[in-house]
Short mmCIF file of C-alpha atoms in Angstrom, two decimals:
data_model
loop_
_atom_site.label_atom_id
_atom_site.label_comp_id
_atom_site.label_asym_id
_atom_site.label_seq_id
_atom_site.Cartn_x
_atom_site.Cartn_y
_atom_site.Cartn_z
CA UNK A 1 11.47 6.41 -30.71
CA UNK A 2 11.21 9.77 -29.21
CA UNK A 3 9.98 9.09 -26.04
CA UNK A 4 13.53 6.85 -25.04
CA UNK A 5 14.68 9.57 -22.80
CA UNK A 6 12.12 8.71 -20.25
CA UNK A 7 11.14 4.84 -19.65
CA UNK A 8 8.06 3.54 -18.72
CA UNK A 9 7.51 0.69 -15.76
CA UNK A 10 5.15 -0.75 -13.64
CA UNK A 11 4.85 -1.18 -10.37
CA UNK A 12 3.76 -4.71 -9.30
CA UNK A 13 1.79 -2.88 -7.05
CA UNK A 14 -0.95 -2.26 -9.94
CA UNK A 15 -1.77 -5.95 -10.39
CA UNK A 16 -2.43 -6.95 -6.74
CA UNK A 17 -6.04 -8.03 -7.24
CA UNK A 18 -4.69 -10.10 -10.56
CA UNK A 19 -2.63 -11.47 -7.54
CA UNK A 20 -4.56 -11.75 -4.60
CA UNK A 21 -7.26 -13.78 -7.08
CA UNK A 22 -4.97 -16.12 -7.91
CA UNK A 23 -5.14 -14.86 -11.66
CA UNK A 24 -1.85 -14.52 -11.97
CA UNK A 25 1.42 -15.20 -10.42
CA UNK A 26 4.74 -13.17 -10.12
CA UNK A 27 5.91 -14.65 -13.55
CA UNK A 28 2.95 -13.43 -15.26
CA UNK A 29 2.64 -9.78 -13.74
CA UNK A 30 6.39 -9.17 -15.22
CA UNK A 31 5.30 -10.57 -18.18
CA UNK A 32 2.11 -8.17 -18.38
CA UNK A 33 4.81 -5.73 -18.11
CA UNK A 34 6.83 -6.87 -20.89
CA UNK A 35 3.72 -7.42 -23.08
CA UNK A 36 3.42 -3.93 -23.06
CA UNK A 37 6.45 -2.74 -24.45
CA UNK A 38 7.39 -1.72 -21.04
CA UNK A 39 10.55 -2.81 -18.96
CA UNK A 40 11.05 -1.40 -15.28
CA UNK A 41 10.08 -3.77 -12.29
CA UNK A 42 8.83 -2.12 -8.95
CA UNK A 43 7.90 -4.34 -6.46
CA UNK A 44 6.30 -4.79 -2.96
CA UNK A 45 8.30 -7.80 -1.59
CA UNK A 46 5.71 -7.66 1.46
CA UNK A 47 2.60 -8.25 -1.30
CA UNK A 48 4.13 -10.43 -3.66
CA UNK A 49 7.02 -12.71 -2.11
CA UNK A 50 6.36 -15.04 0.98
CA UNK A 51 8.81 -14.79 3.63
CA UNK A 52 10.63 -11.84 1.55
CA UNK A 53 13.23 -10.92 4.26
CA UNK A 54 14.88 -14.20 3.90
CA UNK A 55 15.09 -14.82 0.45
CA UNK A 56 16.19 -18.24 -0.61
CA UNK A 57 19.20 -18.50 -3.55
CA UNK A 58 16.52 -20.60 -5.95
CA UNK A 59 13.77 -17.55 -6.01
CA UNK A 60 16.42 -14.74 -7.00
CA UNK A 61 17.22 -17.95 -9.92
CA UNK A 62 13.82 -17.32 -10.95
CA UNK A 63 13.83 -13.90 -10.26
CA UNK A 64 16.95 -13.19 -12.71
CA UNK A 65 15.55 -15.59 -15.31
CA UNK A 66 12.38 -13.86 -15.24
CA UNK A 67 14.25 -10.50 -16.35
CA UNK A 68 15.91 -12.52 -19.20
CA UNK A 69 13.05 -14.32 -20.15
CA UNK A 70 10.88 -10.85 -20.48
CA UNK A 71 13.72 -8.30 -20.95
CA UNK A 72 12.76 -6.50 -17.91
CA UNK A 73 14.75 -4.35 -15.26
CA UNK A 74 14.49 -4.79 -11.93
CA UNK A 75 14.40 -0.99 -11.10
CA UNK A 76 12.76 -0.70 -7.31
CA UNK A 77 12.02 -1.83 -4.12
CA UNK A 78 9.11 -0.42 -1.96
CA UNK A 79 9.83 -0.02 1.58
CA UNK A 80 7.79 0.98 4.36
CA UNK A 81 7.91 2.84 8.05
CA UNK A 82 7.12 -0.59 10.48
CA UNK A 83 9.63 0.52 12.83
CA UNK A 84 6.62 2.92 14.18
CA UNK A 85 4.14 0.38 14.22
CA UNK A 86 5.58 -2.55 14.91
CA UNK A 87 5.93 -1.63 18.81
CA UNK A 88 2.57 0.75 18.54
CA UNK A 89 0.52 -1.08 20.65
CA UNK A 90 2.71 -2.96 22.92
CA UNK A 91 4.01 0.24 24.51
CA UNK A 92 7.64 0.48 23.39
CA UNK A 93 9.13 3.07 21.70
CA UNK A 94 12.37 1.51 19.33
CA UNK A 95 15.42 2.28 19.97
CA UNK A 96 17.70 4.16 16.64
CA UNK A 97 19.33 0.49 16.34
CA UNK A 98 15.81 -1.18 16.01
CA UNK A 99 14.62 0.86 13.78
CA UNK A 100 17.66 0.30 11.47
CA UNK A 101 17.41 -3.17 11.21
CA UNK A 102 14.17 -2.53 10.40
CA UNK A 103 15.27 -0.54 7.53
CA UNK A 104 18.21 -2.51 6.31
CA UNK A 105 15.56 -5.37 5.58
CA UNK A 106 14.54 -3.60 2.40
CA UNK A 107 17.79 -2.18 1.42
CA UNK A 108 19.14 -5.90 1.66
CA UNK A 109 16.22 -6.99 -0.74
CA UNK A 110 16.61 -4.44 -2.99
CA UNK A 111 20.31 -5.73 -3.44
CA UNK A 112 19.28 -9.08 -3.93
CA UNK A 113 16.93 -8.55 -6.65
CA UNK A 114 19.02 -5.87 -8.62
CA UNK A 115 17.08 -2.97 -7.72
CA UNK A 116 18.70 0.82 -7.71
CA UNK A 117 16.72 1.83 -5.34
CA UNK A 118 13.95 1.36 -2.33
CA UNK A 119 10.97 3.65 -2.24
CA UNK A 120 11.76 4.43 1.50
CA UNK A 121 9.09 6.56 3.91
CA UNK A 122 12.05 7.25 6.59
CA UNK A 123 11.01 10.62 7.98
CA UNK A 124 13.41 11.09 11.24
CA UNK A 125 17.09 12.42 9.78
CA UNK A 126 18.90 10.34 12.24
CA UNK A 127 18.10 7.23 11.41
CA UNK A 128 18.30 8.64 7.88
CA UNK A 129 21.60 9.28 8.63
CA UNK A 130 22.46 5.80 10.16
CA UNK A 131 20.99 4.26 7.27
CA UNK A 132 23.13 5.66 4.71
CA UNK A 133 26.86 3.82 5.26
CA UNK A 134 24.92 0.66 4.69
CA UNK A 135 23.05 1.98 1.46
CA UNK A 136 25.90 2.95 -0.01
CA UNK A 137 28.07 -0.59 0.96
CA UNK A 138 25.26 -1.90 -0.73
CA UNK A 139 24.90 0.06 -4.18
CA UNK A 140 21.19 0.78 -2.92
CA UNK A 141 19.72 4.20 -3.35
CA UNK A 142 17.35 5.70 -0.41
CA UNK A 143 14.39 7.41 -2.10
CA UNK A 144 11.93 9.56 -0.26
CA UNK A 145 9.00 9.57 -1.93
CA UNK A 146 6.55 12.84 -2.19
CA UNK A 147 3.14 11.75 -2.00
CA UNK A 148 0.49 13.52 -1.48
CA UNK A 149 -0.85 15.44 0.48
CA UNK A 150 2.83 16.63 0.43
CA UNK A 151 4.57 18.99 -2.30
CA UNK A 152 7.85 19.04 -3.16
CA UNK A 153 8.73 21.95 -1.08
CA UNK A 154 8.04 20.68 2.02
CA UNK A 155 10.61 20.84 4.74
CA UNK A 156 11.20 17.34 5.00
CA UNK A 157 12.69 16.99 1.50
CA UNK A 158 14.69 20.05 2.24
CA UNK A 159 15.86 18.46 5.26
CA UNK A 160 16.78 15.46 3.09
CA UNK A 161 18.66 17.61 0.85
CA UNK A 162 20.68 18.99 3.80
CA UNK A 163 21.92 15.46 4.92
CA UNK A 164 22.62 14.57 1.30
CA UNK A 165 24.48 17.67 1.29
CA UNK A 166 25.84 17.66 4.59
CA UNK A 167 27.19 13.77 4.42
CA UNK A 168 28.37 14.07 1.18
CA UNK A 169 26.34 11.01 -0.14
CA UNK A 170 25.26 10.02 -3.58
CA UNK A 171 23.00 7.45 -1.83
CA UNK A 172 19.84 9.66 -1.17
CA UNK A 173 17.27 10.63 -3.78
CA UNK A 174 13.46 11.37 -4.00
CA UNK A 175 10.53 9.41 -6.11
CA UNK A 176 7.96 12.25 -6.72
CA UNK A 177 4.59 10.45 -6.89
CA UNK A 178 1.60 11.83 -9.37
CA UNK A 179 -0.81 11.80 -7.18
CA UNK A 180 0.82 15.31 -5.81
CA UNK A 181 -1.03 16.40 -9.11
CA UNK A 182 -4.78 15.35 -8.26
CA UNK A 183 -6.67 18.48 -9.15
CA UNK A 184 -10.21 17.06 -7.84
CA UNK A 185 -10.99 14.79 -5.18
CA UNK A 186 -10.78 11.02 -6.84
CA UNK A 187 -14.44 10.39 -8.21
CA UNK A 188 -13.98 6.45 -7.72
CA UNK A 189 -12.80 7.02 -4.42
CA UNK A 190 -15.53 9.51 -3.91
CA UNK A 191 -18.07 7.39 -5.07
CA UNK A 192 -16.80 4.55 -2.58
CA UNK A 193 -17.02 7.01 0.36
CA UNK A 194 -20.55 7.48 -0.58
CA UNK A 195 -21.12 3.91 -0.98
CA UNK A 196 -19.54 3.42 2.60
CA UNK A 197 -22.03 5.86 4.12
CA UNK A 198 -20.84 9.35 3.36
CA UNK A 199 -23.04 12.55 3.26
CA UNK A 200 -22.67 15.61 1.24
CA UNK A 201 -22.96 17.76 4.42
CA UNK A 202 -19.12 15.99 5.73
CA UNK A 203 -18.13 16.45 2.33
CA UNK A 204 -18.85 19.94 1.75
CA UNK A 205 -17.83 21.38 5.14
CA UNK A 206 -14.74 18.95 4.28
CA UNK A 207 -14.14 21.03 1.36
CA UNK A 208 -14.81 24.46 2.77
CA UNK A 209 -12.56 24.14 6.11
CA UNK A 210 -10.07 22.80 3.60
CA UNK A 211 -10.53 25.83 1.46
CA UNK A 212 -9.38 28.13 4.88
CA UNK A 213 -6.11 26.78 4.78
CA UNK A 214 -7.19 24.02 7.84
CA UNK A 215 -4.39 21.26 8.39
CA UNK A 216 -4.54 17.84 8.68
CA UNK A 217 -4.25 17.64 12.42
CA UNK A 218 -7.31 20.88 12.49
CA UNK A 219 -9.26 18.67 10.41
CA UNK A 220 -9.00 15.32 12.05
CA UNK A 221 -9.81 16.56 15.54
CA UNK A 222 -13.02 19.03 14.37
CA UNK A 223 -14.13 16.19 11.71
CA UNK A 224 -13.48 12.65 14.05
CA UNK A 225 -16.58 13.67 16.49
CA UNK A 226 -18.78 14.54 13.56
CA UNK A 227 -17.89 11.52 11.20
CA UNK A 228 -21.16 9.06 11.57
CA UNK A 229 -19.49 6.37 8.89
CA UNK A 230 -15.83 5.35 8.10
CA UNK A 231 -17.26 6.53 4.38
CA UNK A 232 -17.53 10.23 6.01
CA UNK A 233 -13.90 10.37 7.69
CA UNK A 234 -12.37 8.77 4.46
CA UNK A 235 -14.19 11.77 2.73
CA UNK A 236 -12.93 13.89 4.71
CA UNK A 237 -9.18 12.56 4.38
CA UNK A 238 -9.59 12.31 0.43
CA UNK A 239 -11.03 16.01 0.40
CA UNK A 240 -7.66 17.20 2.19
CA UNK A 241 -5.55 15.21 0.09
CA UNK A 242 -6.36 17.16 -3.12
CA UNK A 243 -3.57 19.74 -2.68
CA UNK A 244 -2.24 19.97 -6.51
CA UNK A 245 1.62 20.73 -6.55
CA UNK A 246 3.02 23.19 -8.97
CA UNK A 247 5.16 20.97 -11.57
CA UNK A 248 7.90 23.29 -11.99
CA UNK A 249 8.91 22.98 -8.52
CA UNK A 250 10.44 19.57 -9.59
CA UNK A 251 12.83 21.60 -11.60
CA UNK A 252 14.74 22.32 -7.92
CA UNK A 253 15.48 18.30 -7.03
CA UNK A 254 15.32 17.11 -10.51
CA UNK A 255 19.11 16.19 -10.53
CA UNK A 256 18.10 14.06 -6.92
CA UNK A 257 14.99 12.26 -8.48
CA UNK A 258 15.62 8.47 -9.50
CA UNK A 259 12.44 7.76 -10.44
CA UNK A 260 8.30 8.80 -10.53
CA UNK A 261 5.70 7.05 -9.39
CA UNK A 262 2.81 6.78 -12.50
CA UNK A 263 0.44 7.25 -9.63
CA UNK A 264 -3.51 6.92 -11.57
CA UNK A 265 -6.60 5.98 -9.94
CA UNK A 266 -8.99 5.17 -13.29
CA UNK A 267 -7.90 5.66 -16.54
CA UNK A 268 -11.19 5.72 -19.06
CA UNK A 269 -11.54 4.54 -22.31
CA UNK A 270 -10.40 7.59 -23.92
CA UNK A 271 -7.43 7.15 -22.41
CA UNK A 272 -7.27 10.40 -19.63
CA UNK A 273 -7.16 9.64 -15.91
CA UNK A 274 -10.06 10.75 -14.01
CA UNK A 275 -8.01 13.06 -11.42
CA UNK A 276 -4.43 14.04 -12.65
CA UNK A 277 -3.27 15.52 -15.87
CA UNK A 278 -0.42 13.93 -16.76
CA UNK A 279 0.42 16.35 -19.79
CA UNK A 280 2.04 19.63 -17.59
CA UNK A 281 4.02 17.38 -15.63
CA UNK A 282 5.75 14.82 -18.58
CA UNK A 283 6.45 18.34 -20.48
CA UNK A 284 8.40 19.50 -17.30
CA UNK A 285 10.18 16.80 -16.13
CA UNK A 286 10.92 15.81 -20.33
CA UNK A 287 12.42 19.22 -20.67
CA UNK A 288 14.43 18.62 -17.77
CA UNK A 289 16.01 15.60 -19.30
CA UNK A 290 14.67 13.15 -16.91
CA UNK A 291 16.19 9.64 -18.22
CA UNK A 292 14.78 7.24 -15.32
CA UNK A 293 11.79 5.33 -14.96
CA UNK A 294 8.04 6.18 -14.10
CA UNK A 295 6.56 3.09 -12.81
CA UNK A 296 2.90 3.06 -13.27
CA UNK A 297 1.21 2.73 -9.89
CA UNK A 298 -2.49 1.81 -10.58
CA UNK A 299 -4.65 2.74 -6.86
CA UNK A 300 -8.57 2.32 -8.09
CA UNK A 301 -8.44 -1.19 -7.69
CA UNK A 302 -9.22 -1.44 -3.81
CA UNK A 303 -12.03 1.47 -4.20
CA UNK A 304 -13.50 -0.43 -6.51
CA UNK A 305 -13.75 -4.15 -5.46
CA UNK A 306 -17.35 -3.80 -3.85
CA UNK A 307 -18.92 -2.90 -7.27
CA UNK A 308 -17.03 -5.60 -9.72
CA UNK A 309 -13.86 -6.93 -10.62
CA UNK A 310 -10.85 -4.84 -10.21
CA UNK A 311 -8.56 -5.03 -14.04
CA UNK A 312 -4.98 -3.95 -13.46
CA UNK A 313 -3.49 -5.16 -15.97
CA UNK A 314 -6.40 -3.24 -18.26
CA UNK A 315 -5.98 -0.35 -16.41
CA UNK A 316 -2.28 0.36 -16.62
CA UNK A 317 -2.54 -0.90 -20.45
CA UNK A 318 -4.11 2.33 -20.89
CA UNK A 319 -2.05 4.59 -18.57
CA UNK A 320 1.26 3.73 -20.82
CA UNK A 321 -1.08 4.34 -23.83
CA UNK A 322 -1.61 7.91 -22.70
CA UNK A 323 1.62 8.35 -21.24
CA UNK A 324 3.14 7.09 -24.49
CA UNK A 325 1.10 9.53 -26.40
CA UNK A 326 1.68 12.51 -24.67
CA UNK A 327 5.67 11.58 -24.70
CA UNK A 328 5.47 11.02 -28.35
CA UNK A 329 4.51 14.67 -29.08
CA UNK A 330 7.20 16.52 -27.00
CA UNK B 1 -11.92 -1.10 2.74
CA UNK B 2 -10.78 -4.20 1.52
CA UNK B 3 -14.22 -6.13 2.67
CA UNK B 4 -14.22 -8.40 0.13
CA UNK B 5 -10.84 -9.76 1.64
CA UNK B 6 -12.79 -10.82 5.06
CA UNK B 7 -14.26 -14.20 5.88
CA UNK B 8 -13.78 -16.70 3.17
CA UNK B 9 -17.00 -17.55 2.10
CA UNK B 10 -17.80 -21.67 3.58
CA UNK B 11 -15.09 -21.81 6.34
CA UNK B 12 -17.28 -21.15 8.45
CA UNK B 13 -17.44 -24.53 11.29
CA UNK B 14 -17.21 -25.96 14.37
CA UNK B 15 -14.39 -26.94 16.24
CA UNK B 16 -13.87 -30.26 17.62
CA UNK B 17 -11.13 -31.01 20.27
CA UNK B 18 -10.57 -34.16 22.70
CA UNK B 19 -14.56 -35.37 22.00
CA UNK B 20 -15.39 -32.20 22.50
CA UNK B 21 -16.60 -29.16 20.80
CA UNK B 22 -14.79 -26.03 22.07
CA UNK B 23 -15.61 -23.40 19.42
CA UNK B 24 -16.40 -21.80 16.39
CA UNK B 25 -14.14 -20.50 13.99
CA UNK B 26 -13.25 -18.78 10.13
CA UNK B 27 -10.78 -18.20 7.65
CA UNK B 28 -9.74 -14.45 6.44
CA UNK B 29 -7.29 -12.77 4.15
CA UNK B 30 -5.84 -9.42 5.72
CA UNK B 31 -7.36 -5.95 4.55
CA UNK B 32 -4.56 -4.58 3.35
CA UNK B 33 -2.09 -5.04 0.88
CA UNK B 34 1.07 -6.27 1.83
CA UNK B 35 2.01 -8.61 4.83
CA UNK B 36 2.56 -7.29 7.96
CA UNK B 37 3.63 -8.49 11.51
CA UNK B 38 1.10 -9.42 13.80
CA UNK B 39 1.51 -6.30 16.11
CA UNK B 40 0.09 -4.26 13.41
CA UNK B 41 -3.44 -5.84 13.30
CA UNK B 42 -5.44 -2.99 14.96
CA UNK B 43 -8.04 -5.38 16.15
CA UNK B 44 -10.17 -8.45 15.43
CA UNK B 45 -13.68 -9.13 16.35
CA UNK B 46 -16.85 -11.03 15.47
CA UNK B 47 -20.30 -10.72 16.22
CA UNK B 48 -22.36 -13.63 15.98
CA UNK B 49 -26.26 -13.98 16.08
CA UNK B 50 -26.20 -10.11 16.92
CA UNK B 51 -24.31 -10.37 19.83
CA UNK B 52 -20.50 -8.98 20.37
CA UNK B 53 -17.89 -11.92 21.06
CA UNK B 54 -15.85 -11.00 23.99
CA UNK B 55 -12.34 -9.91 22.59
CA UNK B 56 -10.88 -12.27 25.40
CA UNK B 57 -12.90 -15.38 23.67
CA UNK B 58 -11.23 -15.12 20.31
CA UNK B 59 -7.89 -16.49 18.95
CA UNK B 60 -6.12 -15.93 15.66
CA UNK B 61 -3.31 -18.26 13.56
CA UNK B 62 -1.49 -16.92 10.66
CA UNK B 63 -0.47 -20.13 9.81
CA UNK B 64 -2.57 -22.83 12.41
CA UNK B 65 0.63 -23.38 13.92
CA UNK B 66 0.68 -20.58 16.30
CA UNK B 67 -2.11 -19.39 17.90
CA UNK B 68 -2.23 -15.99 19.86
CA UNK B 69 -5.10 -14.19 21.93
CA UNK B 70 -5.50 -10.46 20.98
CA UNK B 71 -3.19 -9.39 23.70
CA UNK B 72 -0.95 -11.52 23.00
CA UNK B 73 -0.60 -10.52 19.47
CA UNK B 74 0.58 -6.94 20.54
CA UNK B 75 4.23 -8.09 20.85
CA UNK B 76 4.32 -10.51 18.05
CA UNK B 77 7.08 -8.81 15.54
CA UNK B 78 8.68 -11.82 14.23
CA UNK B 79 5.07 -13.57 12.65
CA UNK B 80 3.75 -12.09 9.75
CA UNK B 81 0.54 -12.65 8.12
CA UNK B 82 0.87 -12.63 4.55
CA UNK B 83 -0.95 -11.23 2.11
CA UNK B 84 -2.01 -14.22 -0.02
CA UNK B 85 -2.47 -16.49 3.39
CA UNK B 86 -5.63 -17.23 4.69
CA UNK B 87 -5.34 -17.02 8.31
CA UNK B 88 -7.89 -18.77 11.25
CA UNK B 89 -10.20 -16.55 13.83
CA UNK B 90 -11.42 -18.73 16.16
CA UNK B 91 -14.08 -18.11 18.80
CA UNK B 92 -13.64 -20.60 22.27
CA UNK B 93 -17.50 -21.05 22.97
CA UNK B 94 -18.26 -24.45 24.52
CA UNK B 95 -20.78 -26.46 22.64
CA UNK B 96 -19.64 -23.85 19.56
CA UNK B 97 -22.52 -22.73 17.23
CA UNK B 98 -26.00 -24.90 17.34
CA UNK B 99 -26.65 -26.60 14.32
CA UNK B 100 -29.23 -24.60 12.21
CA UNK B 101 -28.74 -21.13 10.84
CA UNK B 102 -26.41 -18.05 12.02
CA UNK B 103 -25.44 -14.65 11.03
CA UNK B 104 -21.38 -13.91 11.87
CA UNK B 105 -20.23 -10.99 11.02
CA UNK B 106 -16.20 -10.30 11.15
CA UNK B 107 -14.34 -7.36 11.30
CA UNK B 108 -10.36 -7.01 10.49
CA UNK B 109 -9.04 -4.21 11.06
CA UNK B 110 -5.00 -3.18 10.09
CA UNK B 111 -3.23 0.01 10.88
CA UNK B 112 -0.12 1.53 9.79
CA UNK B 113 2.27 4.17 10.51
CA UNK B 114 1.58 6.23 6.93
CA UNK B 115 -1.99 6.13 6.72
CA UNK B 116 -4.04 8.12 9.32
CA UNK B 117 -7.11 5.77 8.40
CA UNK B 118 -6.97 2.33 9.51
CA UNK B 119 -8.09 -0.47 6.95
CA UNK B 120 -10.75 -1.92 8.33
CA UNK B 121 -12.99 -4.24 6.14
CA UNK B 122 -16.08 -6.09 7.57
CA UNK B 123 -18.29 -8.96 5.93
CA UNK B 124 -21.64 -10.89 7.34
CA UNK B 125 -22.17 -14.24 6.22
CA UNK B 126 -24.91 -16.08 6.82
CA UNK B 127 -23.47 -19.72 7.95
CA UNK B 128 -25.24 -23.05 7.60
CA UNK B 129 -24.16 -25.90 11.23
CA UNK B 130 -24.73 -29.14 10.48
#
């Protein structure tokens, strides 16, 4: 098989309206994965595991038997940033120590279920910093991920790469995510704005004081008064997103990435995704002898569920079909 | 976003407590797609027959075990409402709704740090009293 270099996964993340509907359990959405061919586990323990910050001994049973049962990896943990909301509205502003224990939560997790790392959205360097003597007691790594609208250039990743640097640790990498390759504004999502009440006047001054270089904060304060809808201000969000990377920039923190998020919105029948070419991108990181896992990340589902029933499990069928096939020819 | 998550269709009832009726209320699943702490629900409201429920009038359980006003939810980090859980909003009204026909209409509304757009999904149902 040619394309062993790189390895395909899913992120559980894909099949949450399989979930939510009661279509399918935890058991089944690894063994969707497995079905496939495919073996790498990513999962939200907030989505998919009741009461996941206090994991009981028979669930990570199950958990490991799972993995045996479908010969699937447990590969990554997605974390968020709740030590900024949690307090948001009460007033108080967390202290470094709150905001680690915060944090530990999913590095803790991530050791429990055999995950290398925890898709981590920590953004302030000290508490990056405080976090990393426990990562590393715990074999867990701390991956940034770059998500759009962000590039891999931006500061923050180069600040990242300082404290790596600067502290010496393996224990920080990065988990670029596809979506910094959307070349067009989503049509499903698109669509959905429209459906929620959109007009094409938001949406083309959207795309023209995008055009002039404005920023996010420019665009939020001139667009907020104007938005009529929540459809025009998510228009206006999803217009800015669409800020297309350059793949060969990955070629600068390639020896820091652990892993990619497969990020798709709707993949048709003939097998292309509606908003990101995959092709450029495989070729670059391929060439770069990538080795880890892209975990499919499926995010058309909740744009969708007002006009019929969201099909995960279809969906990322088809997104390892055309990854596969455009793996098999480098 | 997420409307389809708000107000399970038939929850929709009275509330009856020592002989008497004190409310109104319905079940929900969160718009959004993990579970989150109650601190981080950006705001709840109804609207029945037309007409805004006070925000002071309304009460929310995760788990109808713990109840919490609005305000109160602010500074609850240690619940969480989770994803698959259908939680209760529940309206105090005395005499709750009049038997006969009514049009509620809930809102749910999440926010979090990362996304500059909160989730906010809204349904009407049309609800039958007996």
């Amino acid at each position: 098989m040619k394309d062993e270099r790189i390895k395909l996964g899913v992120s559980l993340y894909s099949y949450q309206d399989e979930f939510f509907r009661r279509d399918m359990t935890l058991k089944d959405c690894i063994e969707a994965v497995s079905d496939m061919g495919a073996s790498g586990i990513e999962i939200l323990p907030e989505e998919m595991i009741r009461d996941c910050f206090h994991l009981t001994d028979a669930f990570v049973d199950d958990w490991f038997s799972w993995m045996e049962e479908y010969h699937t990896v447990p590969v990554a943990v997605d974390g968020f940033c709740d030590e900024k909301g949690l307090w948001k509205k009460a007033g108080h502003v967390p202290s470094l120590e709150e905001a680690v224990a915060v944090q530990k939560r999913y590095v803790d997790v991530a050791a429990r279920l055999g995950c290398k790392y925890v898709r981590t959205q920590i953004r302030d360097m000290d508490l990056l910093r405080a976090m990393i003597p426990y990562a590393e007691d715990k074999n867990v790594i701390l991956a940034l991920e770059i998500h759009a609208p962000g590039h891999v250039r931006d500061q923050i990743n180069m600040d990242w790469l300082n404290v790596r640097e600067q502290t010496g640790t393996r224990y920080l990498g990065f988990i670029p995510d596809f979506g910094i390759y959307e070349h067009k504004a989503t049509p499903i999502i698109m669509r959905q704005c429209i459906r929620d009440g959109a007009t094409a006047e938001i949406w083309e001054e959207a795309e023209e004081k995008k055009a002039m270089g404005w920023g996010w904060d420019e665009m939020k304060a001139y667009f907020e008064p104007r938005c009529r809808t929540s459809g025009d201000m998510d228009a206006v969000w999803r217009v800015y997103n669409v800020q297309p990377d350059d793949p060969k920039d990955l070629l600068e923190i390639m020896p820091y990435v652990v892993g990619f998020h497969g990020k798709f919105w709707n993949m048709l029948e003939d097998l292309t995704e509606e908003s990101v070419d995959y092709a450029p991108v495989l070729k670059v990181i391929h060439d770069a002898g990538f080795r880890g896992y892209i975990n499919s990340e499926y995010e058309g589902g909740r744009h969708m569920q007002d006009t019929g029933e969201v099909r995960g499990v279809e969906q990322v069928r088809r997104h390892h079909a055309m990854m596969r096939n455009i793996l098999e020819k480098l | 976003m997420f409307d389809n998550n708000v107000f399970i269709e038939g929850t929709c009832r009275n509330v009856e407590e020592g002989g008497k009726i004190i409310g109104y209320e319905m079940q929900t699943h969160i718009t959004y797609y993990r579970a989150i702490p109650l601190s981080m629900i950006n705001f709840i409201a109804v609207e029945t027959d037309g007409e805004k429920v006070p925000a002071e009038d309304i009460r929310f359980t995760p788990d109808r075990i713990d109840w919490f006003t609005l305000a109160e939810m602010t500074t609850v980090t240690g619940i969480k409402w989770e994803y698959d859980q259908a939680a209760t909003v529940r309206v105090l009204k005395e005499g709750g709704l009049s038997s006969g026909t009514h049009t509620v209409h809930l809102t749910v509304c999440t926010r979090t740090a990362y996304i500059p757009v909160p989730l906010e999904g809204n349904m009407t149902r049309t609800v039958e009293i007996r």
